[in-house]
Every structure is written in C-alpha cells, then in structure tokens.
PDB file of C-alpha atoms in Angstrom:
ATOM      1  CA  MET A   1     282.786  26.310 -70.832  1.00  0.00           C
ATOM      2  CA  ARG A   2     279.259  24.912 -70.945  1.00  0.00           C
ATOM      3  CA  ASN A   3     276.372  27.345 -70.695  1.00  0.00           C
ATOM      4  CA  ILE A   4     272.939  26.565 -69.206  1.00  0.00           C
ATOM      5  CA  LEU A   5     269.772  28.620 -69.609  1.00  0.00           C
ATOM      6  CA  ILE A   6     267.369  28.188 -66.686  1.00  0.00           C
ATOM      7  CA  ILE A   7     263.966  29.081 -68.102  1.00  0.00           C
ATOM      8  CA  GLY A   8     260.782  29.591 -66.098  1.00  0.00           C
ATOM      9  CA  ILE A   9     257.919  28.105 -68.122  1.00  0.00           C
ATOM     10  CA  GLY A  10     254.942  29.183 -66.020  1.00  0.00           C
ATOM     11  CA  ALA A  11     252.430  27.243 -64.002  1.00  0.00           C
ATOM     12  CA  GLY A  12     251.058  24.976 -66.714  1.00  0.00           C
ATOM     13  CA  ASN A  13     249.722  27.027 -69.601  1.00  0.00           C
ATOM     14  CA  PRO A  14     252.099  27.370 -72.601  1.00  0.00           C
ATOM     15  CA  ASP A  15     250.534  30.782 -73.268  1.00  0.00           C
ATOM     16  CA  HIS A  16     252.263  32.009 -70.098  1.00  0.00           C
ATOM     17  CA  MET A  17     255.690  31.749 -71.747  1.00  0.00           C
ATOM     18  CA  THR A  18     257.301  35.167 -71.928  1.00  0.00           C
ATOM     19  CA  VAL A  19     258.909  36.471 -75.128  1.00  0.00           C
ATOM     20  CA  GLU A  20     262.261  36.462 -73.306  1.00  0.00           C
ATOM     21  CA  ALA A  21     261.804  32.809 -72.352  1.00  0.00           C
ATOM     22  CA  ILE A  22     260.890  31.835 -75.931  1.00  0.00           C
ATOM     23  CA  GLU A  23     263.978  33.598 -77.279  1.00  0.00           C
ATOM     24  CA  ALA A  24     266.107  31.779 -74.689  1.00  0.00           C
ATOM     25  CA  LEU A  25     264.639  28.439 -75.792  1.00  0.00           C
ATOM     26  CA  ASN A  26     265.752  29.210 -79.316  1.00  0.00           C
ATOM     27  CA  ARG A  27     269.344  29.741 -78.190  1.00  0.00           C
ATOM     28  CA  ALA A  28     269.598  26.245 -76.743  1.00  0.00           C
ATOM     29  CA  ASP A  29     271.293  23.353 -78.523  1.00  0.00           C
ATOM     30  CA  ILE A  30     270.039  20.745 -76.045  1.00  0.00           C
ATOM     31  CA  LEU A  31     266.973  20.763 -73.785  1.00  0.00           C
ATOM     32  CA  PHE A  32     267.367  18.721 -70.591  1.00  0.00           C
ATOM     33  CA  ILE A  33     263.893  17.420 -69.689  1.00  0.00           C
ATOM     34  CA  PRO A  34     263.313  16.128 -66.130  1.00  0.00           C
ATOM     35  CA  ASP A  35     261.677  12.715 -65.990  1.00  0.00           C
ATOM     36  CA  LYS A  36     259.942  11.895 -62.697  1.00  0.00           C
ATOM     37  CA  GLY A  37     258.324   8.648 -63.828  1.00  0.00           C
ATOM     38  CA  GLU A  38     254.967   7.745 -65.260  1.00  0.00           C
ATOM     39  CA  GLU A  39     252.960   9.316 -62.448  1.00  0.00           C
ATOM     40  CA  LYS A  40     254.220  12.750 -63.528  1.00  0.00           C
ATOM     41  CA  ALA A  41     254.380  12.078 -67.258  1.00  0.00           C
ATOM     42  CA  ALA A  42     252.046  15.034 -67.862  1.00  0.00           C
ATOM     43  CA  LEU A  43     254.719  17.424 -66.569  1.00  0.00           C
ATOM     44  CA  ARG A  44     257.265  15.982 -68.982  1.00  0.00           C
ATOM     45  CA  ALA A  45     254.755  16.107 -71.839  1.00  0.00           C
ATOM     46  CA  LEU A  46     254.040  19.796 -71.241  1.00  0.00           C
ATOM     47  CA  ARG A  47     257.738  20.654 -71.431  1.00  0.00           C
ATOM     48  CA  GLU A  48     258.001  18.710 -74.684  1.00  0.00           C
ATOM     49  CA  ALA A  49     254.903  20.491 -76.056  1.00  0.00           C
ATOM     50  CA  ILE A  50     256.430  23.869 -75.202  1.00  0.00           C
ATOM     51  CA  CYS A  51     259.583  22.944 -77.131  1.00  0.00           C
ATOM     52  CA  ALA A  52     257.583  21.763 -80.133  1.00  0.00           C
ATOM     53  CA  ARG A  53     255.459  24.908 -80.164  1.00  0.00           C
ATOM     54  CA  PHE A  54     258.055  27.619 -79.601  1.00  0.00           C
ATOM     55  CA  ILE A  55     261.450  26.419 -80.821  1.00  0.00           C
ATOM     56  CA  ARG A  56     262.072  27.605 -84.367  1.00  0.00           C
ATOM     57  CA  LYS A  57     265.663  26.497 -84.850  1.00  0.00           C
ATOM     58  CA  PRO A  58     266.172  23.094 -86.492  1.00  0.00           C
ATOM     59  CA  GLY A  59     268.297  20.390 -84.984  1.00  0.00           C
ATOM     60  CA  TYR A  60     267.749  20.901 -81.265  1.00  0.00           C
ATOM     61  CA  ARG A  61     267.817  17.793 -79.080  1.00  0.00           C
ATOM     62  CA  THR A  62     266.032  16.821 -75.901  1.00  0.00           C
ATOM     63  CA  VAL A  63     267.765  14.708 -73.276  1.00  0.00           C
ATOM     64  CA  PRO A  64     265.750  13.076 -70.470  1.00  0.00           C
ATOM     65  CA  VAL A  65     266.996  13.577 -66.918  1.00  0.00           C
ATOM     66  CA  GLU A  66     265.901  10.873 -64.504  1.00  0.00           C
ATOM     67  CA  ILE A  67     265.326  12.699 -61.220  1.00  0.00           C
ATOM     68  CA  PRO A  68     266.070  10.582 -58.131  1.00  0.00           C
ATOM     69  CA  ARG A  69     263.342  10.342 -55.531  1.00  0.00           C
ATOM     70  CA  ARG A  70     263.754  12.193 -52.281  1.00  0.00           C
ATOM     71  CA  ALA A  71     263.848  10.067 -49.137  1.00  0.00           C
ATOM     72  CA  GLU A  72     261.231  10.610 -46.453  1.00  0.00           C
ATOM     73  CA  ALA A  73     262.250  13.643 -44.465  1.00  0.00           C
ATOM     74  CA  GLY A  74     261.522  12.373 -40.972  1.00  0.00           C
ATOM     75  CA  SER A  75     263.202  14.504 -38.313  1.00  0.00           C
ATOM     76  CA  ASP A  76     266.152  15.516 -40.505  1.00  0.00           C
ATOM     77  CA  TYR A  77     264.452  17.522 -43.247  1.00  0.00           C
ATOM     78  CA  HIS A  78     267.463  19.660 -44.158  1.00  0.00           C
ATOM     79  CA  GLY A  79     269.807  16.667 -44.214  1.00  0.00           C
ATOM     80  CA  VAL A  80     267.509  14.689 -46.485  1.00  0.00           C
ATOM     81  CA  VAL A  81     267.061  17.630 -48.874  1.00  0.00           C
ATOM     82  CA  ASP A  82     270.816  18.258 -48.922  1.00  0.00           C
ATOM     83  CA  ASP A  83     271.480  14.625 -49.887  1.00  0.00           C
ATOM     84  CA  TRP A  84     268.761  14.757 -52.566  1.00  0.00           C
ATOM     85  CA  HIS A  85     270.177  17.931 -54.102  1.00  0.00           C
ATOM     86  CA  GLU A  86     273.646  16.407 -54.153  1.00  0.00           C
ATOM     87  CA  ARG A  87     272.376  13.379 -56.064  1.00  0.00           C
ATOM     88  CA  ILE A  88     270.536  15.573 -58.571  1.00  0.00           C
ATOM     89  CA  ALA A  89     273.620  17.760 -59.050  1.00  0.00           C
ATOM     90  CA  ALA A  90     275.717  14.666 -59.762  1.00  0.00           C
ATOM     91  CA  ARG A  91     273.145  13.530 -62.329  1.00  0.00           C
ATOM     92  CA  TYR A  92     273.178  16.906 -64.084  1.00  0.00           C
ATOM     93  CA  ARG A  93     276.963  17.123 -64.124  1.00  0.00           C
ATOM     94  CA  SER A  94     277.217  13.666 -65.676  1.00  0.00           C
ATOM     95  CA  LEU A  95     274.733  14.615 -68.413  1.00  0.00           C
ATOM     96  CA  PHE A  96     276.320  18.003 -69.074  1.00  0.00           C
ATOM     97  CA  GLU A  97     279.715  16.332 -69.486  1.00  0.00           C
ATOM     98  CA  ALA A  98     278.332  13.652 -71.786  1.00  0.00           C
ATOM     99  CA  GLU A  99     275.956  15.719 -73.920  1.00  0.00           C
ATOM    100  CA  LEU A 100     277.289  19.286 -74.104  1.00  0.00           C
ATOM    101  CA  GLN A 101     280.408  20.197 -76.068  1.00  0.00           C
ATOM    102  CA  ASP A 102     282.510  23.200 -75.097  1.00  0.00           C
ATOM    103  CA  GLY A 103     280.721  26.336 -76.244  1.00  0.00           C
ATOM    104  CA  GLN A 104     277.322  24.653 -76.535  1.00  0.00           C
ATOM    105  CA  THR A 105     274.247  25.836 -74.687  1.00  0.00           C
ATOM    106  CA  GLY A 106     271.804  23.681 -72.771  1.00  0.00           C
ATOM    107  CA  ALA A 107     268.486  24.631 -71.214  1.00  0.00           C
ATOM    108  CA  LEU A 108     266.474  23.534 -68.206  1.00  0.00           C
ATOM    109  CA  LEU A 109     262.727  24.205 -68.285  1.00  0.00           C
ATOM    110  CA  VAL A 110     261.647  25.019 -64.738  1.00  0.00           C
ATOM    111  CA  TRP A 111     258.020  24.850 -63.659  1.00  0.00           C
ATOM    112  CA  GLY A 112     256.721  28.237 -62.535  1.00  0.00           C
ATOM    113  CA  ASP A 113     259.522  30.638 -61.615  1.00  0.00           C
ATOM    114  CA  PRO A 114     263.072  29.415 -60.859  1.00  0.00           C
ATOM    115  CA  ALA A 115     263.410  31.806 -57.898  1.00  0.00           C
ATOM    116  CA  LEU A 116     260.300  30.708 -55.980  1.00  0.00           C
ATOM    117  CA  TYR A 117     260.423  27.406 -54.060  1.00  0.00           C
ATOM    118  CA  ASP A 118     262.490  25.658 -56.716  1.00  0.00           C
ATOM    119  CA  SER A 119     265.981  24.263 -56.155  1.00  0.00           C
ATOM    120  CA  THR A 120     267.417  24.378 -59.678  1.00  0.00           C
ATOM    121  CA  LEU A 121     269.556  27.448 -58.943  1.00  0.00           C
ATOM    122  CA  ARG A 122     271.027  25.858 -55.810  1.00  0.00           C
ATOM    123  CA  ILE A 123     271.734  22.679 -57.760  1.00  0.00           C
ATOM    124  CA  MET A 124     273.564  24.614 -60.511  1.00  0.00           C
ATOM    125  CA  GLU A 125     275.714  26.187 -57.791  1.00  0.00           C
ATOM    126  CA  ARG A 126     276.598  22.687 -56.581  1.00  0.00           C
ATOM    127  CA  VAL A 127     277.527  21.581 -60.095  1.00  0.00           C
ATOM    128  CA  ALA A 128     279.802  24.597 -60.514  1.00  0.00           C
ATOM    129  CA  ALA A 129     281.297  24.130 -57.031  1.00  0.00           C
ATOM    130  CA  SER A 130     282.286  20.569 -57.958  1.00  0.00           C
ATOM    131  CA  GLY A 131     284.870  22.001 -60.345  1.00  0.00           C
ATOM    132  CA  PHE A 132     282.786  21.777 -63.507  1.00  0.00           C
ATOM    133  CA  ASP A 133     283.303  24.764 -65.834  1.00  0.00           C
ATOM    134  CA  LEU A 134     279.737  26.058 -66.029  1.00  0.00           C
ATOM    135  CA  ASP A 135     277.909  29.330 -66.513  1.00  0.00           C
ATOM    136  CA  TRP A 136     274.149  29.903 -66.373  1.00  0.00           C
ATOM    137  CA  GLN A 137     271.505  32.573 -66.918  1.00  0.00           C
ATOM    138  CA  VAL A 138     268.032  32.748 -65.404  1.00  0.00           C
ATOM    139  CA  TYR A 139     264.775  33.726 -67.129  1.00  0.00           C
ATOM    140  CA  PRO A 140     261.804  34.346 -64.800  1.00  0.00           C
ATOM    141  CA  GLY A 141     258.442  32.712 -65.328  1.00  0.00           C
ATOM    142  CA  ILE A 142     254.861  33.223 -64.202  1.00  0.00           C
ATOM    143  CA  SER A 143     254.433  31.485 -60.848  1.00  0.00           C
ATOM    144  CA  SER A 144     251.489  29.524 -59.496  1.00  0.00           C
ATOM    145  CA  VAL A 145     251.112  32.312 -56.903  1.00  0.00           C
ATOM    146  CA  GLN A 146     250.468  34.868 -59.634  1.00  0.00           C
ATOM    147  CA  VAL A 147     248.026  32.571 -61.431  1.00  0.00           C
ATOM    148  CA  LEU A 148     246.196  31.834 -58.167  1.00  0.00           C
ATOM    149  CA  ALA A 149     245.609  35.533 -57.522  1.00  0.00           C
ATOM    150  CA  ALA A 150     244.539  36.130 -61.123  1.00  0.00           C
ATOM    151  CA  ARG A 151     242.053  33.245 -61.148  1.00  0.00           C
ATOM    152  CA  HIS A 152     240.447  34.378 -57.894  1.00  0.00           C
ATOM    153  CA  ARG A 153     240.553  38.029 -59.040  1.00  0.00           C
ATOM    154  CA  ILE A 154     242.209  39.194 -55.834  1.00  0.00           C
ATOM    155  CA  PRO A 155     245.353  41.116 -54.881  1.00  0.00           C
ATOM    156  CA  LEU A 156     247.810  39.083 -52.827  1.00  0.00           C
ATOM    157  CA  ASN A 157     248.186  41.803 -50.195  1.00  0.00           C
ATOM    158  CA  THR A 158     245.785  44.027 -48.352  1.00  0.00           C
ATOM    159  CA  ILE A 159     246.369  47.806 -48.588  1.00  0.00           C
ATOM    160  CA  GLY A 160     249.830  48.738 -47.393  1.00  0.00           C
ATOM    161  CA  ALA A 161     250.371  45.329 -45.766  1.00  0.00           C
ATOM    162  CA  PRO A 162     252.948  42.600 -46.418  1.00  0.00           C
ATOM    163  CA  ILE A 163     252.406  39.010 -47.519  1.00  0.00           C
ATOM    164  CA  LEU A 164     254.205  35.906 -46.283  1.00  0.00           C
ATOM    165  CA  ILE A 165     255.018  33.077 -48.704  1.00  0.00           C
ATOM    166  CA  THR A 166     255.720  29.886 -46.801  1.00  0.00           C
ATOM    167  CA  THR A 167     255.282  26.109 -46.816  1.00  0.00           C
ATOM    168  CA  GLY A 168     252.833  23.692 -45.270  1.00  0.00           C
ATOM    169  CA  ARG A 169     255.610  22.482 -42.972  1.00  0.00           C
ATOM    170  CA  ARG A 170     255.959  26.015 -41.557  1.00  0.00           C
ATOM    171  CA  LEU A 171     252.219  26.643 -41.388  1.00  0.00           C
ATOM    172  CA  ALA A 172     251.871  23.609 -39.103  1.00  0.00           C
ATOM    173  CA  ALA A 173     252.936  25.861 -36.227  1.00  0.00           C
ATOM    174  CA  GLY A 174     249.773  27.916 -36.785  1.00  0.00           C
ATOM    175  CA  PHE A 175     248.694  30.988 -38.716  1.00  0.00           C
ATOM    176  CA  PRO A 176     251.266  33.713 -37.919  1.00  0.00           C
ATOM    177  CA  ALA A 177     249.841  36.222 -35.472  1.00  0.00           C
ATOM    178  CA  ASP A 178     251.592  39.152 -37.171  1.00  0.00           C
ATOM    179  CA  GLN A 179     250.332  38.388 -40.703  1.00  0.00           C
ATOM    180  CA  ASP A 180     247.072  38.994 -42.544  1.00  0.00           C
ATOM    181  CA  SER A 181     247.916  37.297 -45.884  1.00  0.00           C
ATOM    182  CA  VAL A 182     249.834  34.007 -46.082  1.00  0.00           C
ATOM    183  CA  VAL A 183     250.518  32.140 -49.337  1.00  0.00           C
ATOM    184  CA  VAL A 184     251.213  28.449 -48.764  1.00  0.00           C
ATOM    185  CA  MET A 185     253.107  26.222 -51.178  1.00  0.00           C
ATOM    186  CA  LEU A 186     254.371  22.629 -51.029  1.00  0.00           C
ATOM    187  CA  ASP A 187     251.648  21.507 -48.621  1.00  0.00           C
ATOM    188  CA  GLY A 188     251.282  17.787 -49.184  1.00  0.00           C
ATOM    189  CA  GLU A 189     249.680  17.294 -45.767  1.00  0.00           C
ATOM    190  CA  GLN A 190     246.700  19.676 -46.143  1.00  0.00           C
ATOM    191  CA  THR A 191     247.878  21.729 -43.193  1.00  0.00           C
ATOM    192  CA  PHE A 192     245.026  24.180 -43.777  1.00  0.00           C
ATOM    193  CA  GLY A 193     242.779  21.558 -42.179  1.00  0.00           C
ATOM    194  CA  ARG A 194     244.788  21.399 -38.957  1.00  0.00           C
ATOM    195  CA  ILE A 195     245.037  25.056 -37.979  1.00  0.00           C
ATOM    196  CA  ASP A 196     242.457  27.188 -36.188  1.00  0.00           C
ATOM    197  CA  PRO A 197     240.140  28.417 -38.996  1.00  0.00           C
ATOM    198  CA  ALA A 198     238.535  31.221 -37.017  1.00  0.00           C
ATOM    199  CA  GLY A 199     238.458  34.444 -39.003  1.00  0.00           C
ATOM    200  CA  LEU A 200     240.332  33.011 -42.008  1.00  0.00           C
ATOM    201  CA  ASP A 201     239.351  32.800 -45.672  1.00  0.00           C
ATOM    202  CA  ILE A 202     241.064  30.454 -48.113  1.00  0.00           C
ATOM    203  CA  PHE A 203     241.689  30.931 -51.835  1.00  0.00           C
ATOM    204  CA  TRP A 204     242.841  27.545 -53.158  1.00  0.00           C
ATOM    205  CA  GLY A 205     243.853  26.331 -56.589  1.00  0.00           C
ATOM    206  CA  ALA A 206     245.237  23.110 -58.070  1.00  0.00           C
ATOM    207  CA  TYR A 207     246.686  22.398 -61.533  1.00  0.00           C
ATOM    208  CA  LEU A 208     246.709  26.148 -62.038  1.00  0.00           C
ATOM    209  CA  GLY A 209     246.982  27.193 -65.672  1.00  0.00           C
ATOM    210  CA  THR A 210     246.110  23.738 -67.004  1.00  0.00           C
ATOM    211  CA  PRO A 211     242.847  22.333 -68.419  1.00  0.00           C
ATOM    212  CA  ASP A 212     242.444  20.421 -65.114  1.00  0.00           C
ATOM    213  CA  GLU A 213     242.448  23.577 -62.991  1.00  0.00           C
ATOM    214  CA  ILE A 214     240.360  23.438 -59.784  1.00  0.00           C
ATOM    215  CA  LEU A 215     239.453  26.462 -57.659  1.00  0.00           C
ATOM    216  CA  ARG A 216     237.779  26.941 -54.292  1.00  0.00           C
ATOM    217  CA  ALA A 217     237.348  30.084 -52.178  1.00  0.00           C
ATOM    218  CA  GLY A 218     235.523  30.998 -48.984  1.00  0.00           C
ATOM    219  CA  PRO A 219     235.678  30.686 -45.204  1.00  0.00           C
ATOM    220  CA  LEU A 220     238.307  28.126 -44.191  1.00  0.00           C
ATOM    221  CA  ALA A 221     236.004  26.619 -41.556  1.00  0.00           C
ATOM    222  CA  GLU A 222     233.439  25.788 -44.265  1.00  0.00           C
ATOM    223  CA  LEU A 223     235.795  24.656 -47.031  1.00  0.00           C
ATOM    224  CA  ALA A 224     238.696  22.797 -45.385  1.00  0.00           C
ATOM    225  CA  ALA A 225     237.050  19.364 -45.503  1.00  0.00           C
ATOM    226  CA  GLU A 226     235.727  19.876 -49.037  1.00  0.00           C
ATOM    227  CA  ILE A 227     239.116  20.972 -50.374  1.00  0.00           C
ATOM    228  CA  ALA A 228     240.826  17.991 -48.743  1.00  0.00           C
ATOM    229  CA  ALA A 229     238.331  15.622 -50.383  1.00  0.00           C
ATOM    230  CA  VAL A 230     238.554  17.286 -53.800  1.00  0.00           C
ATOM    231  CA  ARG A 231     242.339  17.252 -53.571  1.00  0.00           C
ATOM    232  CA  ALA A 232     242.461  13.532 -52.730  1.00  0.00           C
ATOM    233  CA  GLN A 233     240.130  12.666 -55.611  1.00  0.00           C
ATOM    234  CA  ALA A 234     242.170  14.733 -58.079  1.00  0.00           C
ATOM    235  CA  ARG A 235     245.456  13.203 -56.958  1.00  0.00           C
ATOM    236  CA  ALA A 236     244.044   9.709 -57.331  1.00  0.00           C
ATOM    237  CA  ARG A 237     242.753  10.547 -60.807  1.00  0.00           C
ATOM    238  CA  HIS A 238     245.933  12.160 -62.147  1.00  0.00           C
ATOM    239  CA  GLY A 239     248.615  10.435 -60.075  1.00  0.00           C
ATOM    240  CA  TRP A 240     250.034  13.799 -58.940  1.00  0.00           C
ATOM    241  CA  ILE A 241     248.871  17.202 -57.786  1.00  0.00           C
ATOM    242  CA  MET A 242     250.295  20.705 -57.480  1.00  0.00           C
ATOM    243  CA  ASP A 243     248.274  23.138 -55.425  1.00  0.00           C
ATOM    244  CA  THR A 244     248.759  26.550 -53.829  1.00  0.00           C
ATOM    245  CA  TYR A 245     246.573  28.643 -51.568  1.00  0.00           C
ATOM    246  CA  LEU A 246     246.249  32.004 -49.891  1.00  0.00           C
ATOM    247  CA  LEU A 247     244.970  32.280 -46.323  1.00  0.00           C
ATOM    248  CA  ARG A 248     243.684  35.725 -45.408  1.00  0.00           C
ATOM    249  CA  ARG A 249     242.566  37.047 -42.069  1.00  0.00           C
ATOM    250  CA  ARG A 250     239.083  38.555 -42.303  1.00  0.00           C
ATOM    251  CA  PRO A 251     238.931  42.235 -41.274  1.00  0.00           C
ATOM    252  CA  ALA A 252     237.642  42.711 -37.748  1.00  0.00           C
TER     253      ALA A 252
END
C-alpha cells in the first residue's frame, strides 16, 4: 500500500506551517510538487522553499506534477470540473505507481487548508476508487480566510451570527438577504463590482501571507472600482493572483 500525506501549508507565509505539518513533511519519502507553468512558478518555488527549510531527513525527493489546465466552464461547470478532476487523478495515479514503492510515503503540499475550497481530497478518493491501493492522512493548514481576518483585525462573524463562505459564481446572484457576513473565494470575475453595494463593507486581501500582500477595506460603493483596478495591475505584474474578501452588511 502507498501512503500519502496531504499537508496544508498555509496561505503563503512559511511561518504559518504548524508543528504537526512540519513533522508530517519529515515522514515523507517523496514530495509531489504541482507545476502549473511559468505563470505560477512562485507557487511552486514556495513549496520547494518550505521543503528546504523544514525537512530534516536526508534523501527526500521532489517530483513535479504537471497539472492539466481546466477547460472553460461555460454552461456545464460541474461537468467541466468533473472531467478536470478525472484527468488530475489519472496523473497522480500514474506518478504514485511510478515513483512510490510499497510501504513508502508521499506528500502533497496543499495551499491553505485542504478542506476549504480545494479538491485534493476528492481527487485522492478518485485515485483510490480506480482500484489503486492507497491510504492518506490530512493535516490542516492556515487558510486565506483566517489570514484575511487577522490582517484586517476583525472577527469573521458578528455577535451570535453565522458566516457564509461561498464563491464569486454564487455571489453573482446577489448578496444573500439572510446573511450579514459573506466570505467570497475563487472570484476571478470581480463579482463584488456587480452586486448592489448599498449598506455593504468590503475587507479584501490578495497574496495574503506573502511579501506581495495587498489589503483594502471600506464601503463597497467607494472601493469596488479601486480594488478591481489594483487587482488587474497586480495580476499583470505577477502573472497570477489569489484574493479573498469578506462582505459585511453595515448595522442599521
């Protein structure tokens, strides 16, 4: 049986690695490092820097994993994502078979936390369902949502109230009438600029936990255009961007 450690590495700052995650790294014989091309080389470099900084055991290896691009979603979002996950699972299975011997342990370094808007756990289930003899353990990491709240020095929820964590695709239908605090992830379309801003504040952050971190906070009506412009400039400069934001309804 091959064993895989799925390790949350935080939002971009190596100092966010937990002791548990560091100990898990040091159990791994092989580190599988996702490679998403030159435009996201910084993400690969951070994973490699984490290995170099925290792994004490000699002789570990890193193996690059070329991640296939997802097709444009169009009207069949779930179908496109399902096909993409299947192709990634096939890539992982091929590498696990080729690189891991029976009884060896591999590790996947997952950005943020593996349980929050990341598909690694679903993909491991696909690999196992294909008949491959595989076991895996999960180590949580600090998420961009936690770093966002810490940087803005705010709680995510108001007193006694819930929060909703959703995507830009879902937010496109409008700010939920029954919510006061909505965290939005995976918003490549700047949906915050297309909803009614009345009574809403935004707490936005990009490249959270990295030296390139950018923060903005204030009334959505005043900041939406500025954030969109800053975001476009940053993406053009770096070739990629990861951003997260909290929308909060202002008390009446």
